[in-house]
XYZ file of C-alpha atoms in Angstrom:
79
model
C 76.095 -19.247 6.293
C 73.101 -17.672 4.537
C 69.689 -18.020 6.102
C 67.506 -18.634 3.050
C 67.510 -21.196 0.262
C 67.825 -18.481 -2.403
C 70.897 -17.019 -0.674
C 72.507 -20.459 -0.396
C 71.906 -21.147 -4.105
C 73.302 -17.744 -5.102
C 76.454 -18.286 -3.021
C 76.994 -21.711 -4.618
C 76.313 -20.346 -8.130
C 79.304 -18.049 -7.677
C 81.586 -20.989 -6.772
C 80.828 -23.461 -9.613
C 84.003 -25.266 -10.697
C 85.802 -24.816 -7.381
C 87.155 -27.583 -5.161
C 85.243 -28.255 -1.963
C 84.847 -30.612 0.955
C 81.421 -31.779 2.093
C 81.048 -33.004 5.674
C 77.790 -34.941 6.015
C 76.074 -36.358 9.074
C 76.050 -40.162 8.818
C 74.328 -41.072 12.052
C 74.892 -40.629 15.740
C 78.158 -38.763 16.169
C 79.374 -39.999 12.770
C 80.307 -37.858 9.813
C 81.624 -38.545 6.320
C 84.030 -36.290 4.451
C 83.935 -36.123 0.689
C 86.207 -34.067 -1.557
C 85.260 -32.951 -5.033
C 84.334 -30.116 -7.367
C 81.063 -28.202 -7.390
C 79.784 -29.048 -10.858
C 76.210 -27.750 -11.265
C 73.401 -26.049 -9.379
C 69.722 -26.634 -9.994
C 66.624 -25.025 -8.441
C 66.485 -27.535 -5.550
C 69.843 -29.385 -5.534
C 73.532 -29.003 -6.351
C 75.874 -31.632 -7.818
C 79.409 -32.440 -6.672
C 81.821 -34.480 -8.829
C 83.751 -36.571 -6.322
C 87.469 -37.337 -6.197
C 87.738 -40.819 -7.732
C 90.764 -41.723 -5.585
C 88.621 -41.530 -2.437
C 85.134 -42.606 -3.566
C 83.608 -45.502 -5.443
C 80.984 -43.381 -7.201
C 81.374 -40.388 -9.500
C 78.997 -37.732 -8.209
C 76.588 -36.917 -5.452
C 73.810 -34.367 -5.088
C 72.612 -32.481 -2.038
C 69.690 -30.157 -1.478
C 70.054 -26.595 -0.279
C 67.906 -27.518 2.731
C 70.729 -29.865 3.840
C 72.927 -26.792 4.303
C 70.135 -24.762 5.900
C 69.334 -27.500 8.443
C 73.052 -28.192 8.993
C 72.874 -31.824 7.853
C 75.918 -31.039 5.718
C 78.695 -28.488 5.873
C 80.413 -27.201 2.742
C 83.971 -25.879 2.920
C 85.692 -24.500 -0.172
C 89.455 -24.802 -0.659
C 90.810 -21.292 -0.269
C 93.835 -20.711 -2.482
């Protein structure tokens, strides 16, 4: 994965509208998996519209530093 916040944002800008899976750290040895679509990118955060069949809320946002510090992992569905 890219090593700077600008590189991370640029990579995500190219993938807007694509399906993805976000794996987030939820505590000691616990992770949560969320599926959705990358909807928007902003200077400090990006927004994911979540799959309503799996989640009780519509969207979630993460910062680019979450990727850089490996608090979350983003995997895109490759067709």
